[in-house]
Amino acid sequence: MRTGFSLLELVVVIALLSLSLLLVVPQFSQQMEKEQLKTAVSDVQAFILQARSLAITHHQNLWLHLISPSSSATDKYLSLDWLLRVSTAEDASKGQRLLTLSGQRYRKILVRSGFPQNRLFIDGHSGKLGNGSITLSARSTPERQIKVITSYGAGRVRYCSVGTAIYGYPAC
């Protein structure tokens, strides 16, 4: 009468478990990036709306700046260290800094500004926003982009996916 497992049986089981992990881990990583992208889109939209509310409440014109230490005029996307900052001055280095949203939480997300000079004007009396957008995408799938769009005429902030509908976002 034999008890226990043979070495061959253990090796086969370990090989099958390793193979299944190799198939599951990339899918898990992509799902994590997708969720991080959806969170970033939601947070950017909420941040812009909070800045708008702050401008209206204080009857003060404000500026939202998209800042990246490594960005230049030729960069298509900004670095990991991007941040959104709301200040009282048109120049990002001047004026009182009122709100900040750091991109440190979104390590796997690429960000591109569609605002002139990487800044957005917020009218303190009407709450109207300048026209522009911020485009976000996951590093592993940069072709799948989500835009957070501001509109002066409607004074609203909306989001949509570039091209076809993805991740539950409608196409632009």
mmCIF file of C-alpha atoms in Angstrom:
data_model
loop_
_atom_site.group_PDB
_atom_site.id
_atom_site.type_symbol
_atom_site.label_atom_id
_atom_site.label_comp_id
_atom_site.label_asym_id
_atom_site.label_seq_id
_atom_site.Cartn_x
_atom_site.Cartn_y
_atom_site.Cartn_z
ATOM 1 C CA MET A 1 0.000 0.000 0.000
ATOM 2 C CA ARG A 2 1.384 3.324 -1.143
ATOM 3 C CA THR A 3 0.803 6.642 0.709
ATOM 4 C CA GLY A 4 1.661 10.212 -0.393
ATOM 5 C CA PHE A 5 2.587 11.573 -3.779
ATOM 6 C CA SER A 6 5.446 10.666 -6.037
ATOM 7 C CA LEU A 7 7.977 13.266 -7.101
ATOM 8 C CA LEU A 8 6.690 13.097 -10.673
ATOM 9 C CA GLU A 9 3.123 13.866 -9.565
ATOM 10 C CA LEU A 10 4.306 16.889 -7.557
ATOM 11 C CA VAL A 11 6.360 18.221 -10.477
ATOM 12 C CA VAL A 12 3.381 17.899 -12.859
ATOM 13 C CA VAL A 13 1.064 19.751 -10.432
ATOM 14 C CA ILE A 14 3.600 22.543 -9.874
ATOM 15 C CA ALA A 15 4.139 22.874 -13.645
ATOM 16 C CA LEU A 16 0.382 23.153 -14.259
ATOM 17 C CA LEU A 17 0.002 25.766 -11.517
ATOM 18 C CA SER A 18 2.919 27.774 -12.935
ATOM 19 C CA LEU A 19 1.432 27.649 -16.412
ATOM 20 C CA SER A 20 -1.951 28.862 -15.171
ATOM 21 C CA LEU A 21 -0.290 31.747 -13.303
ATOM 22 C CA LEU A 22 1.563 32.776 -16.458
ATOM 23 C CA LEU A 23 -1.773 33.089 -18.239
ATOM 24 C CA VAL A 24 -3.607 34.940 -15.440
ATOM 25 C CA VAL A 25 -1.033 37.553 -14.334
ATOM 26 C CA PRO A 26 -1.005 39.639 -17.579
ATOM 27 C CA GLN A 27 -4.800 39.799 -17.595
ATOM 28 C CA PHE A 28 -4.801 40.907 -13.967
ATOM 29 C CA SER A 29 -2.240 43.627 -14.728
ATOM 30 C CA GLN A 30 -4.311 44.935 -17.653
ATOM 31 C CA GLN A 31 -7.427 44.989 -15.471
ATOM 32 C CA MET A 32 -5.551 46.997 -12.823
ATOM 33 C CA GLU A 33 -4.452 49.554 -15.450
ATOM 34 C CA LYS A 34 -8.003 49.808 -16.769
ATOM 35 C CA GLU A 35 -9.357 50.497 -13.275
ATOM 36 C CA GLN A 36 -6.589 53.021 -12.598
ATOM 37 C CA LEU A 37 -7.462 54.804 -15.857
ATOM 38 C CA LYS A 38 -11.161 54.942 -14.965
ATOM 39 C CA THR A 39 -10.299 56.313 -11.508
ATOM 40 C CA ALA A 40 -7.972 58.937 -12.993
ATOM 41 C CA VAL A 41 -10.647 60.103 -15.473
ATOM 42 C CA SER A 42 -13.198 60.406 -12.690
ATOM 43 C CA ASP A 43 -10.754 62.234 -10.398
ATOM 44 C CA VAL A 44 -9.682 64.702 -13.114
ATOM 45 C CA GLN A 45 -13.310 65.501 -13.942
ATOM 46 C CA ALA A 46 -14.162 65.957 -10.251
ATOM 47 C CA PHE A 47 -11.071 68.138 -9.760
ATOM 48 C CA ILE A 48 -12.074 70.466 -12.615
ATOM 49 C CA LEU A 49 -15.623 70.730 -11.230
ATOM 50 C CA GLN A 50 -14.253 71.453 -7.745
ATOM 51 C CA ALA A 51 -12.034 74.212 -9.171
ATOM 52 C CA ARG A 52 -15.049 75.680 -10.965
ATOM 53 C CA SER A 53 -17.080 75.667 -7.734
ATOM 54 C CA LEU A 54 -14.207 77.339 -5.900
ATOM 55 C CA ALA A 55 -14.010 80.108 -8.530
ATOM 56 C CA ILE A 56 -17.752 80.777 -8.309
ATOM 57 C CA THR A 57 -17.834 80.662 -4.500
ATOM 58 C CA HIS A 58 -14.998 83.185 -4.152
ATOM 59 C CA HIS A 59 -15.982 85.275 -7.223
ATOM 60 C CA GLN A 60 -12.406 85.003 -8.404
ATOM 61 C CA ASN A 61 -10.932 84.065 -11.773
ATOM 62 C CA LEU A 62 -8.758 80.979 -11.446
ATOM 63 C CA TRP A 63 -6.349 79.020 -13.613
ATOM 64 C CA LEU A 64 -5.954 75.256 -13.768
ATOM 65 C CA HIS A 65 -2.423 74.262 -14.791
ATOM 66 C CA LEU A 66 -1.245 70.862 -16.028
ATOM 67 C CA ILE A 67 2.351 70.703 -14.818
ATOM 68 C CA SER A 68 5.116 68.199 -15.489
ATOM 69 C CA PRO A 69 8.788 68.747 -14.611
ATOM 70 C CA SER A 70 9.953 66.841 -17.700
ATOM 71 C CA SER A 71 7.444 68.193 -20.221
ATOM 72 C CA SER A 72 8.539 70.196 -23.215
ATOM 73 C CA ALA A 73 6.914 71.475 -26.363
ATOM 74 C CA THR A 74 7.899 68.272 -28.189
ATOM 75 C CA ASP A 75 6.577 65.803 -25.588
ATOM 76 C CA LYS A 76 3.525 63.911 -26.765
ATOM 77 C CA TYR A 77 2.774 62.724 -23.248
ATOM 78 C CA LEU A 78 3.786 64.026 -19.880
ATOM 79 C CA SER A 79 5.822 62.116 -17.310
ATOM 80 C CA LEU A 80 4.870 60.220 -14.189
ATOM 81 C CA ASP A 81 5.184 63.374 -12.122
ATOM 82 C CA TRP A 82 2.306 65.313 -13.678
ATOM 83 C CA LEU A 83 -0.024 67.307 -11.485
ATOM 84 C CA LEU A 84 -3.036 69.552 -11.834
ATOM 85 C CA ARG A 85 -2.871 72.766 -9.853
ATOM 86 C CA VAL A 86 -5.441 75.513 -9.399
ATOM 87 C CA SER A 87 -4.019 78.965 -8.730
ATOM 88 C CA THR A 88 -5.000 82.606 -8.858
ATOM 89 C CA ALA A 89 -2.402 83.481 -11.533
ATOM 90 C CA GLU A 90 -2.068 82.750 -15.223
ATOM 91 C CA ASP A 91 1.571 81.795 -14.648
ATOM 92 C CA ALA A 92 1.838 78.409 -12.879
ATOM 93 C CA SER A 93 4.753 79.577 -10.712
ATOM 94 C CA LYS A 94 2.933 82.669 -9.424
ATOM 95 C CA GLY A 95 -0.207 83.382 -7.460
ATOM 96 C CA GLN A 96 -1.824 81.531 -4.608
ATOM 97 C CA ARG A 97 -2.038 77.743 -5.004
ATOM 98 C CA LEU A 98 -5.500 76.593 -3.994
ATOM 99 C CA LEU A 99 -5.870 72.947 -5.069
ATOM 100 C CA THR A 100 -3.551 70.206 -6.306
ATOM 101 C CA LEU A 101 -4.159 66.780 -7.818
ATOM 102 C CA SER A 102 -0.965 64.727 -8.031
ATOM 103 C CA GLY A 103 -0.373 62.173 -10.761
ATOM 104 C CA GLN A 104 1.694 60.067 -8.343
ATOM 105 C CA ARG A 105 -1.409 57.949 -7.610
ATOM 106 C CA TYR A 106 -1.715 57.056 -11.299
ATOM 107 C CA ARG A 107 1.690 55.563 -12.072
ATOM 108 C CA LYS A 108 0.479 53.613 -15.110
ATOM 109 C CA ILE A 109 -1.430 56.488 -16.724
ATOM 110 C CA LEU A 110 -0.178 58.766 -19.505
ATOM 111 C CA VAL A 111 -1.564 62.294 -19.654
ATOM 112 C CA ARG A 112 -1.631 64.794 -22.514
ATOM 113 C CA SER A 113 -2.896 68.363 -22.373
ATOM 114 C CA GLY A 114 -5.273 69.734 -24.977
ATOM 115 C CA PHE A 115 -5.335 73.165 -23.278
ATOM 116 C CA PRO A 116 -3.487 76.127 -24.757
ATOM 117 C CA GLN A 117 -0.169 76.487 -22.867
ATOM 118 C CA ASN A 118 -1.255 73.599 -20.589
ATOM 119 C CA ARG A 119 -3.666 75.826 -18.669
ATOM 120 C CA LEU A 120 -7.402 76.333 -18.386
ATOM 121 C CA PHE A 121 -9.125 79.613 -17.482
ATOM 122 C CA ILE A 122 -12.060 79.452 -15.052
ATOM 123 C CA ASP A 123 -14.303 82.550 -14.881
ATOM 124 C CA GLY A 124 -15.040 83.510 -11.277
ATOM 125 C CA HIS A 125 -18.457 85.038 -11.950
ATOM 126 C CA SER A 126 -20.150 82.733 -14.436
ATOM 127 C CA GLY A 127 -18.102 79.601 -13.790
ATOM 128 C CA LYS A 128 -17.444 79.215 -17.504
ATOM 129 C CA LEU A 129 -14.454 77.109 -18.426
ATOM 130 C CA GLY A 130 -12.096 77.580 -21.334
ATOM 131 C CA ASN A 131 -12.222 75.093 -24.209
ATOM 132 C CA GLY A 132 -9.836 72.173 -24.151
ATOM 133 C CA SER A 133 -9.232 68.647 -22.979
ATOM 134 C CA ILE A 134 -6.998 66.345 -21.007
ATOM 135 C CA THR A 135 -6.372 62.962 -22.617
ATOM 136 C CA LEU A 136 -5.564 59.968 -20.439
ATOM 137 C CA SER A 137 -4.456 56.467 -21.444
ATOM 138 C CA ALA A 138 -2.855 53.412 -19.862
ATOM 139 C CA ARG A 139 0.850 52.897 -20.564
ATOM 140 C CA SER A 140 0.317 49.373 -21.917
ATOM 141 C CA THR A 141 -2.465 50.457 -24.302
ATOM 142 C CA PRO A 142 -1.768 54.089 -25.289
ATOM 143 C CA GLU A 143 -4.102 53.786 -28.295
ATOM 144 C CA ARG A 144 -7.090 53.477 -25.917
ATOM 145 C CA GLN A 145 -7.587 57.079 -24.877
ATOM 146 C CA ILE A 146 -10.190 58.804 -22.717
ATOM 147 C CA LYS A 147 -10.694 62.566 -22.966
ATOM 148 C CA VAL A 148 -11.962 64.872 -20.244
ATOM 149 C CA ILE A 149 -13.351 67.803 -22.242
ATOM 150 C CA THR A 150 -14.223 71.301 -21.046
ATOM 151 C CA SER A 151 -16.536 73.524 -23.022
ATOM 152 C CA TYR A 152 -16.810 77.304 -22.755
ATOM 153 C CA GLY A 153 -20.201 77.573 -24.426
ATOM 154 C CA ALA A 154 -21.915 74.945 -22.316
ATOM 155 C CA GLY A 155 -19.688 75.483 -19.292
ATOM 156 C CA ARG A 156 -19.591 71.763 -18.666
ATOM 157 C CA VAL A 157 -17.073 68.979 -18.179
ATOM 158 C CA ARG A 158 -17.637 65.663 -19.918
ATOM 159 C CA TYR A 159 -15.647 62.596 -20.854
ATOM 160 C CA CYS A 160 -15.554 60.300 -23.855
ATOM 161 C CA SER A 161 -13.279 57.779 -25.525
ATOM 162 C CA VAL A 162 -11.261 58.641 -28.606
ATOM 163 C CA GLY A 163 -12.410 56.583 -31.573
ATOM 164 C CA THR A 164 -14.702 53.794 -30.420
ATOM 165 C CA ALA A 165 -16.532 53.322 -27.127
ATOM 166 C CA ILE A 166 -14.299 51.603 -24.538
ATOM 167 C CA TYR A 167 -14.453 50.853 -20.822
ATOM 168 C CA GLY A 168 -18.047 52.081 -20.697
ATOM 169 C CA TYR A 169 -17.201 55.559 -22.067
ATOM 170 C CA PRO A 170 -19.080 56.736 -25.174
ATOM 171 C CA ALA A 171 -17.122 57.627 -28.294
ATOM 172 C CA CYS A 172 -16.326 61.323 -28.815
#
